[in-house]
Coordinates of C-alpha atoms in Angstrom, one line a residue:
X1 CA -16.9 -5.8 0.0
X2 CA -16.7 -7.0 3.6
X3 CA -18.6 -10.2 2.7
X4 CA -16.0 -10.9 0.0
X5 CA -13.1 -10.7 2.3
X6 CA -13.4 -14.3 3.6
X7 CA -13.6 -15.6 0.0
X8 CA -10.5 -13.6 -1.0
X9 CA -8.6 -14.8 2.1
X10 CA -9.6 -18.4 1.5
X11 CA -8.4 -18.2 -2.1
X12 CA -5.1 -16.7 -1.0
X13 CA -4.6 -19.5 1.6
X14 CA -5.7 -22.3 -0.8
X15 CA -2.1 -22.8 -2.0
X16 CA -1.2 -24.0 1.5
X17 CA -3.4 -27.0 1.2
X18 CA -1.4 -28.2 -1.8
X19 CA 2.0 -27.3 -0.4
X20 CA 4.5 -30.1 -0.9
X21 CA 5.7 -29.4 2.7
X22 CA 2.2 -29.6 4.1
X23 CA 2.7 -27.0 6.7
X24 CA -0.2 -26.5 9.2
X25 CA -1.8 -23.4 7.7
X26 CA -0.4 -20.5 5.7
X27 CA 3.3 -19.8 5.7
X28 CA 4.2 -17.3 8.5
X29 CA 6.2 -15.5 5.9
X30 CA 3.2 -14.5 3.7
X31 CA 1.2 -12.5 6.3
X32 CA 1.8 -10.1 9.2
X33 CA -0.4 -8.4 11.8
X34 CA -0.6 -4.7 12.5
X35 CA -2.5 -3.3 15.4
X36 CA -5.9 -3.4 13.6
X37 CA -5.4 -5.4 10.4
X38 CA -3.8 -8.4 8.8
X39 CA -1.6 -7.8 5.7
X40 CA -1.0 -10.6 3.2
X41 CA 1.6 -10.5 0.4
X42 CA 0.5 -12.0 -2.8
X43 CA 3.1 -13.8 -5.0
X44 CA 5.4 -11.3 -6.7
X45 CA 5.3 -10.8 -10.5
X46 CA 8.2 -9.7 -12.8
X47 CA 7.4 -6.3 -14.3
X48 CA 10.6 -5.2 -16.0
X49 CA 14.1 -6.3 -16.7
X50 CA 16.9 -6.9 -17.1
X51 CA 18.9 -3.8 -16.3
X52 CA 16.4 -2.1 -13.9
X53 CA 18.4 0.2 -11.6
X54 CA 15.8 2.4 -10.0
X55 CA 12.1 3.3 -9.6
X56 CA 9.9 6.0 -8.1
X57 CA 6.2 5.8 -7.2
X58 CA 3.7 8.5 -8.2
X59 CA 2.3 10.4 -5.2
X60 CA -1.1 8.8 -5.9
X61 CA 0.3 5.3 -5.8
X62 CA -1.4 4.4 -9.1
X63 CA 1.8 4.3 -11.1
X64 CA 5.6 3.7 -10.8
X65 CA 8.3 4.7 -13.2
X66 CA 11.3 2.5 -13.6
X67 CA 14.7 3.2 -15.2
X68 CA 16.4 0.6 -17.3
X69 CA 20.0 0.4 -18.4
X70 CA 20.3 -2.9 -20.2
X71 CA 23.5 -4.3 -21.7
X72 CA 23.5 -7.3 -24.0
X73 CA 26.6 -9.3 -24.6
X74 CA 26.1 -11.4 -27.8
X75 CA 27.6 -14.9 -28.0
X76 CA 30.0 -13.7 -30.7
X77 CA 31.6 -11.2 -28.3
X78 CA 31.9 -13.9 -25.6
X79 CA 33.7 -16.2 -28.1
X80 CA 36.1 -13.4 -29.1
X81 CA 36.9 -12.6 -25.4
X82 CA 37.4 -16.3 -24.7
X83 CA 39.8 -16.5 -27.7
X84 CA 41.7 -13.4 -26.4
X85 CA 40.4 -11.1 -29.1
X86 CA 39.7 -7.5 -28.1
X87 CA 36.1 -6.4 -28.4
X88 CA 35.1 -4.4 -31.4
X89 CA 33.5 -1.6 -29.4
X90 CA 31.2 -1.6 -26.4
X91 CA 28.4 -4.3 -26.2
X92 CA 25.0 -3.3 -27.5
X93 CA 22.4 -2.1 -25.0
X94 CA 19.4 0.0 -24.4
X95 CA 18.3 2.7 -21.9
X96 CA 14.6 3.2 -21.2
X97 CA 11.8 4.2 -18.9
X98 CA 9.1 1.6 -18.0
X99 CA 5.7 2.7 -16.7
X100 CA 4.0 0.2 -14.2
X101 CA 0.2 0.6 -14.0
X102 CA -0.8 -0.9 -10.6
X103 CA -4.5 -1.0 -11.3
X104 CA -4.1 -2.6 -14.7
X105 CA -1.1 -4.8 -13.6
X106 CA 0.6 -3.8 -16.9
X107 CA 4.1 -2.6 -17.7
X108 CA 4.8 -0.4 -20.7
X109 CA 8.1 0.8 -22.1
X110 CA 7.3 4.5 -22.8
X111 CA 10.7 5.7 -23.9
X112 CA 13.9 3.9 -25.1
X113 CA 17.1 4.6 -26.9
X114 CA 20.2 2.6 -27.9
X115 CA 22.8 2.7 -25.2
X116 CA 25.8 4.9 -26.3
X117 CA 28.6 6.6 -24.4
X118 CA 27.1 9.7 -22.9
X119 CA 23.5 8.5 -23.1
X120 CA 21.8 8.6 -19.8
X121 CA 18.5 9.1 -17.9
X122 CA 19.6 11.9 -15.6
X123 CA 16.5 12.2 -13.4
X124 CA 12.8 11.3 -13.3
X125 CA 10.2 12.6 -10.9
X126 CA 6.4 12.6 -10.4
X127 CA 4.6 16.0 -10.0
X128 CA 2.9 16.4 -6.6
X129 CA -0.7 15.0 -6.4
X130 CA -0.8 13.9 -10.1
X131 CA -0.1 10.9 -12.3
X132 CA 2.2 13.1 -14.5
X133 CA 6.0 12.6 -14.4
X134 CA 8.9 14.5 -15.9
X135 CA 12.3 13.2 -16.9
X136 CA 15.6 14.5 -18.2
X137 CA 17.4 12.3 -20.6
X138 CA 20.7 12.7 -22.3
X139 CA 21.1 11.4 -25.9
X140 CA 24.1 11.2 -28.1
X141 CA 24.1 11.3 -31.9
X142 CA 26.6 10.7 -34.7
X143 CA 28.7 13.7 -35.9
X144 CA 26.8 16.0 -38.3
X145 CA 28.1 16.5 -41.8
X146 CA 28.8 20.1 -41.1
X147 CA 30.9 19.2 -38.0
X148 CA 32.6 15.9 -38.6
X149 CA 34.3 14.4 -35.6
X150 CA 32.1 16.1 -33.0
X151 CA 29.5 13.9 -31.4
X152 CA 26.3 15.8 -30.7
X153 CA 24.6 15.6 -27.3
X154 CA 21.1 16.5 -26.5
X155 CA 19.3 17.2 -23.1
X156 CA 15.6 16.3 -23.6
X157 CA 12.8 17.1 -21.1
X158 CA 10.0 14.5 -21.2
X159 CA 6.5 14.8 -19.8
X160 CA 5.0 11.4 -19.0
X161 CA 1.3 10.8 -18.8
X162 CA 0.6 7.8 -16.6
X163 CA -3.1 7.1 -17.6
X164 CA -2.3 7.5 -21.3
X165 CA 1.0 5.5 -20.9
X166 CA 2.7 8.1 -23.2
X167 CA 5.9 10.2 -23.1
X168 CA 6.3 13.5 -25.0
X169 CA 9.3 15.6 -25.5
X170 CA 8.5 19.0 -24.1
X171 CA 11.9 20.7 -24.8
X172 CA 15.4 19.9 -25.7
X173 CA 18.8 21.6 -26.2
X174 CA 21.7 20.6 -28.4
X175 CA 25.3 21.1 -27.4
X176 CA 28.7 19.6 -28.2
X177 CA 30.2 16.9 -26.1
X178 CA 33.7 18.5 -26.1
X179 CA 32.3 21.5 -24.3
X180 CA 32.0 21.5 -20.5
X181 CA 28.9 19.4 -19.9
X182 CA 25.7 21.1 -18.6
X183 CA 24.4 20.3 -15.1
X184 CA 20.7 19.7 -15.3
X185 CA 18.4 18.8 -12.4
X186 CA 14.7 18.3 -11.5
X187 CA 13.1 19.5 -8.3
X188 CA 9.3 19.0 -7.9
X189 CA 7.3 21.4 -5.8
X190 CA 6.3 19.9 -2.4
X191 CA 2.8 21.4 -2.8
X192 CA 2.0 22.4 -6.4
X193 CA 1.8 20.1 -9.5
X194 CA 4.9 21.5 -11.0
X195 CA 8.7 21.0 -11.0
X196 CA 11.7 23.3 -11.3
X197 CA 14.2 22.5 -14.1
X198 CA 17.6 23.9 -13.4
X199 CA 20.6 23.9 -15.8
X200 CA 24.1 25.3 -15.5
X201 CA 26.7 25.7 -18.2
X202 CA 30.2 26.1 -16.9
X203 CA 32.7 27.9 -19.1
X204 CA 35.1 30.8 -19.1
X205 CA 34.4 33.7 -16.8
X206 CA 31.6 35.7 -18.2
X207 CA 30.3 32.7 -20.2
X208 CA 28.7 30.8 -17.3
X209 CA 24.9 30.3 -17.7
X210 CA 22.5 29.5 -14.9
X211 CA 18.9 29.0 -16.0
X212 CA 15.7 28.0 -14.1
X213 CA 12.4 27.0 -15.8
X214 CA 9.2 25.6 -14.5
X215 CA 7.1 22.8 -15.9
X216 CA 3.5 22.0 -14.9
X217 CA 1.4 18.9 -15.4
X218 CA 0.1 20.5 -18.6
X219 CA 1.2 23.2 -21.0
X220 CA 4.6 24.3 -22.4
X221 CA 7.8 24.6 -20.5
X222 CA 7.9 28.0 -18.8
X223 CA 10.1 30.9 -20.0
X224 CA 13.7 30.6 -18.9
X225 CA 14.8 32.7 -16.0
X226 CA 18.5 33.6 -16.5
X227 CA 20.3 34.2 -13.2
X228 CA 23.2 36.6 -13.2
X229 CA 26.8 35.4 -13.0
X230 CA 27.6 38.1 -10.4
X231 CA 26.5 37.4 -7.8
X232 CA 26.5 33.7 -8.6
X233 CA 23.4 32.0 -7.1
X234 CA 23.0 28.6 -5.5
X235 CA 19.6 27.0 -5.4
X236 CA 18.3 26.3 -1.9
X237 CA 15.1 24.6 -3.0
X238 CA 11.4 25.4 -2.6
X239 CA 9.8 27.6 0.0
X240 CA 7.4 25.8 2.3
X241 CA 4.3 27.0 0.5
X242 CA 5.7 25.8 -2.8
X243 CA 5.2 29.1 -4.6
X244 CA 8.7 30.5 -4.5
X245 CA 12.3 29.3 -4.8
X246 CA 15.1 30.2 -2.3
X247 CA 18.5 31.3 -3.6
X248 CA 21.7 32.1 -1.9
X249 CA 24.9 33.8 -2.9
X250 CA 28.2 34.1 -1.0
X251 CA 30.8 36.9 -1.3
X252 CA 33.9 37.7 0.7
X253 CA 33.4 40.5 3.3
X254 CA 35.7 43.2 4.3
X255 CA 37.3 41.1 7.0
X256 CA 37.9 38.2 4.5
X257 CA 35.1 36.1 5.9
X258 CA 32.3 34.8 3.6
X259 CA 29.1 36.8 3.8
X260 CA 25.8 35.1 2.8
X261 CA 23.0 36.9 0.9
X262 CA 19.5 35.5 0.7
X263 CA 17.1 35.9 -2.2
X264 CA 13.6 34.6 -3.2
X265 CA 12.7 33.8 -6.8
X266 CA 9.0 34.4 -7.5
X267 CA 7.8 31.7 -9.9
X268 CA 5.0 33.8 -11.3
X269 CA 7.0 37.0 -12.2
X270 CA 10.5 35.5 -12.5
X271 CA 11.8 38.3 -10.3
X272 CA 14.6 37.8 -7.8
X273 CA 14.4 39.8 -4.6
X274 CA 16.9 39.9 -1.8
X275 CA 15.5 39.2 1.7
X276 CA 17.0 39.6 5.1
X277 CA 15.7 36.3 6.4
X278 CA 15.2 33.0 4.6
X279 CA 13.4 29.8 5.7
X280 CA 15.4 26.8 6.6
X281 CA 15.5 24.1 3.8
X282 CA 12.2 22.5 3.5
X283 CA 12.1 18.9 4.7
X284 CA 9.0 17.1 3.6
X285 CA 8.4 14.3 6.1
X286 CA 7.2 11.1 4.6
X287 CA 3.7 10.0 5.6
X288 CA 4.1 7.2 8.0
X289 CA 1.6 4.4 7.8
X290 CA 1.4 1.2 9.8
X291 CA 3.9 -0.7 7.5
X292 CA 7.5 -0.3 6.5
X293 CA 10.2 -2.1 4.6
X294 CA 13.3 -3.5 6.4
X295 CA 16.3 -4.9 4.7
X296 CA 18.7 -7.3 6.5
X297 CA 22.0 -8.9 5.8
X298 CA 23.0 -12.6 6.0
X299 CA 25.6 -15.0 4.6
X300 CA 24.6 -18.3 3.1
X301 CA 27.1 -21.1 2.7
X302 CA 27.3 -24.3 0.6
X303 CA 30.6 -26.1 1.4
X304 CA 33.4 -23.7 0.9
X305 CA 31.3 -21.2 -1.1
X306 CA 29.5 -18.3 0.6
X307 CA 27.4 -15.5 -0.6
X308 CA 26.0 -12.4 1.1
X309 CA 22.3 -11.8 0.7
X310 CA 20.0 -9.0 1.7
X311 CA 16.6 -10.4 2.8
X312 CA 13.7 -7.9 2.5
X313 CA 10.9 -7.9 5.1
X314 CA 7.5 -6.1 5.3
X315 CA 7.2 -5.0 8.9
X316 CA 4.5 -3.6 11.2
X317 CA 5.5 -0.3 12.7
X318 CA 3.7 -1.2 15.9
X319 CA 4.9 -4.2 17.8
X320 CA 2.6 -7.3 17.4
X321 CA 2.8 -11.0 17.9
X322 CA 3.4 -11.5 14.2
X323 CA 5.2 -8.3 13.1
X324 CA 6.8 -9.1 9.7
X325 CA 6.5 -11.1 6.5
X326 CA 9.3 -11.9 4.1
X327 CA 9.0 -10.2 0.7
X328 CA 12.2 -11.7 -0.9
X329 CA 15.2 -13.7 0.3
X330 CA 17.4 -11.2 -1.5
X331 CA 17.1 -7.8 -3.2
X332 CA 19.2 -4.8 -4.3
X333 CA 16.6 -2.0 -3.7
X334 CA 12.9 -1.7 -2.7
X335 CA 10.1 0.8 -2.6
X336 CA 6.9 0.7 -0.6
X337 CA 3.9 2.3 -2.4
X338 CA 2.5 5.5 -0.9
X339 CA -0.8 3.8 -0.2
X340 CA 1.1 0.8 1.4
X341 CA -0.7 -1.6 -0.9
X342 CA 2.3 -2.9 -2.8
X343 CA 6.1 -3.3 -2.9
X344 CA 8.5 -2.8 -5.7
X345 CA 11.9 -4.5 -5.4
X346 CA 14.8 -5.5 -7.6
X347 CA 16.8 -8.7 -7.8
X348 CA 19.3 -9.5 -10.4
X349 CA 18.4 -6.5 -12.5
X350 CA 14.7 -7.5 -12.7
X351 CA 12.0 -5.5 -11.0
X352 CA 9.2 -7.3 -9.1
X353 CA 5.8 -6.1 -7.8
X354 CA 4.1 -7.8 -4.9
X355 CA 0.5 -6.7 -3.9
X356 CA -0.4 -6.2 -0.2
X357 CA -4.0 -7.3 0.6
X358 CA -5.5 -6.1 3.9
X359 CA -8.1 -7.8 6.0
X360 CA -9.8 -7.1 9.3
X361 CA -7.7 -8.9 11.9
X362 CA -10.5 -10.9 13.4
X363 CA -11.7 -12.2 10.0
X364 CA -8.1 -13.1 9.0
X365 CA -7.4 -15.0 12.2
X366 CA -10.7 -16.9 12.0
X367 CA -10.1 -17.9 8.3
X368 CA -6.5 -18.8 9.1
X369 CA -7.6 -21.1 11.9
X370 CA -10.2 -22.7 9.5
X371 CA -7.4 -23.2 6.9
X372 CA -5.1 -24.7 9.5
X373 CA -7.8 -27.1 10.6
X374 CA -8.3 -28.1 6.9
X375 CA -4.6 -28.8 6.6
X376 CA -4.6 -30.9 9.8
X377 CA -7.5 -32.9 8.5
X378 CA -5.8 -33.4 5.1
X379 CA -2.5 -34.4 6.8
X380 CA -4.4 -36.8 9.1
X381 CA -6.1 -38.4 6.1
X382 CA -2.8 -39.1 4.3
X383 CA -1.3 -40.4 7.6
X384 CA -4.2 -42.7 8.1
X385 CA -3.8 -44.0 4.5
X386 CA -0.1 -44.6 5.2
X387 CA -0.9 -46.6 8.3
X388 CA -3.4 -48.8 6.4
X389 CA -0.8 -49.4 3.6
X390 CA 1.8 -50.3 6.2
X391 CA -0.7 -52.8 7.8
X392 CA -1.3 -54.4 4.4
X393 CA 2.4 -55.0 3.9
X394 CA 2.8 -56.5 7.3
X395 CA 0.2 -59.2 7.4
X396 CA -2.6 -56.8 8.4
X397 CA -0.9 -55.7 11.5
X398 CA -0.9 -52.0 12.7
X399 CA 2.5 -50.6 13.7
X400 CA 3.4 -50.0 17.3
X401 CA 4.7 -46.7 18.4
X402 CA 8.4 -47.4 18.1
X403 CA 10.0 -45.2 15.4
X404 CA 6.6 -44.6 14.0
X405 CA 7.9 -41.8 11.6
X406 CA 10.5 -44.2 10.1
X407 CA 7.9 -46.9 9.6
X408 CA 5.4 -44.7 7.8
X409 CA 7.8 -42.5 5.9
X410 CA 8.0 -44.9 2.8
X411 CA 4.2 -44.6 2.4
X412 CA 4.0 -40.8 2.5
X413 CA 4.8 -38.1 0.0
X414 CA 6.9 -36.0 2.3
X415 CA 8.0 -35.8 5.9
X416 CA 6.2 -32.6 6.5
X417 CA 3.1 -34.6 7.2
X418 CA 4.5 -35.6 10.6
X419 CA 4.3 -32.0 11.9
X420 CA 1.9 -32.1 14.9
X421 CA 1.4 -35.9 14.5
X422 CA 1.1 -38.1 17.6
X423 CA 0.6 -41.9 17.3
X424 CA -1.4 -43.3 20.2
X425 CA -2.2 -46.9 19.1
X426 CA -0.1 -49.7 20.6
X427 CA -0.2 -51.9 17.6
X428 CA -1.9 -55.2 16.8
X429 CA -3.8 -57.2 14.2
X430 CA -6.6 -55.6 12.2
X431 CA -8.9 -58.5 12.8
X432 CA -8.7 -57.9 16.6
X433 CA -10.4 -54.5 16.3
X434 CA -14.1 -54.9 16.5
X435 CA -15.0 -51.3 15.8
X436 CA -12.5 -49.7 13.4
X437 CA -14.6 -46.6 12.9
X438 CA -14.4 -45.9 16.7
X439 CA -10.8 -46.9 17.4
X440 CA -8.3 -44.1 17.5
X441 CA -4.8 -44.5 16.0
X442 CA -3.5 -41.0 16.6
X443 CA -4.1 -37.4 15.8
X444 CA -2.7 -34.2 14.2
X445 CA -2.9 -31.0 16.3
X446 CA -4.5 -27.8 15.0
X447 CA -5.8 -24.6 16.3
X448 CA -8.3 -25.3 19.1
X449 CA -8.4 -29.0 18.6
X450 CA -7.1 -32.0 16.7
X451 CA -7.7 -34.1 13.6
X452 CA -8.3 -37.7 15.0
X453 CA -7.3 -40.6 12.8
X454 CA -9.4 -43.8 13.1
X455 CA -8.5 -47.4 12.3
X456 CA -10.7 -47.5 9.2
X457 CA -8.8 -44.5 7.8
X458 CA -11.4 -41.8 8.3
X459 CA -10.5 -38.6 10.1
X460 CA -12.7 -36.4 12.3
X461 CA -12.1 -33.0 13.9
X462 CA -12.4 -32.8 17.7
X463 CA -12.3 -29.5 19.7
X464 CA -10.1 -29.4 22.8

């Protein structure tokens, strides 16, 4: 693999040689240096959209799950609005979940439904250490014949298999929209490949219902654990070892002050036991690598028009002499993969994926210098041709150094070729040069040397 790195790096830098701006070497925005490695961003690709409003990486970094909420405004509706006609109902749309396979570079819509009032993707999470995700979605349906006028609503629990690119309904519950809506949430274990599904139905005193269930990476949804209404419990999240759930209840004491009581829910037995002491809420620290994302803020102007943008940078955690590379000139949200080998970001409702390729720093710098020398030679060749074309138009006389850029500009494709260019020849007739192949006209600087331009048009590299 190490022998292939120079080939991969040269291929990634090849676009520089064909850049219309002819910059000397790869753009400084496409690569950064960490303490030990060089990281290069490959061109981003669109993976989903429009209407993408969130994403979450699997803990393995192999997959990402994206949420879509797309709204389509047909031309007929636009014409009616322009004519002052009120819209006949909400615009059509679609909600859905898109699975992004990093290894296969493929996006698959694994679940979708028409967008209706009340329809929503409530939550979606990956189970720890797996490529299995779970999601809670709300769906709405037309009134049933037995209950006309009452729109039905369903909470569905999905298990999503990343490698199979498939979503399956594990469980669902039906209820009426005109009832107090249920609160439903997901909370994955920080250690085990499972998640807690919590639901609460708020109603009249004595009719409240608080239920906790557990779902694993395989098998059915666990049996419901119904918590009592008195005392009323609040969920305090997982214990540190991930095998129990902490609960808390509050009651008014004899002096009128609130008194807290702590409990532990055993996920194996479903029993709730009071405890005198409870752990503080578990905070799982993110694994810190050598890269991070940084979003900025800027205002761009064109005449009297201005717009605020949020540039996105990939940045080295440790200070280096080239600490960051630009991912996008604007974005609404971004996610760095757990393996720090890719970036997901959103712009204009479309989700993009950009791969991060890592190289040993010494190989990258050597290949970068080689590519920059190649660019300097290429620029020198085009400048030499421009000088010869100028001489042909001016009775076979070379230009002098006065305003040399202005004299050569009509003969060149772009002004970027003048970067690093120095013209050293004083001018004169072509016939007066006895050894054109040995007479220097100028040079283009590069790393560790220069590309020397000769009077016959050929270019040669010379080390400093």
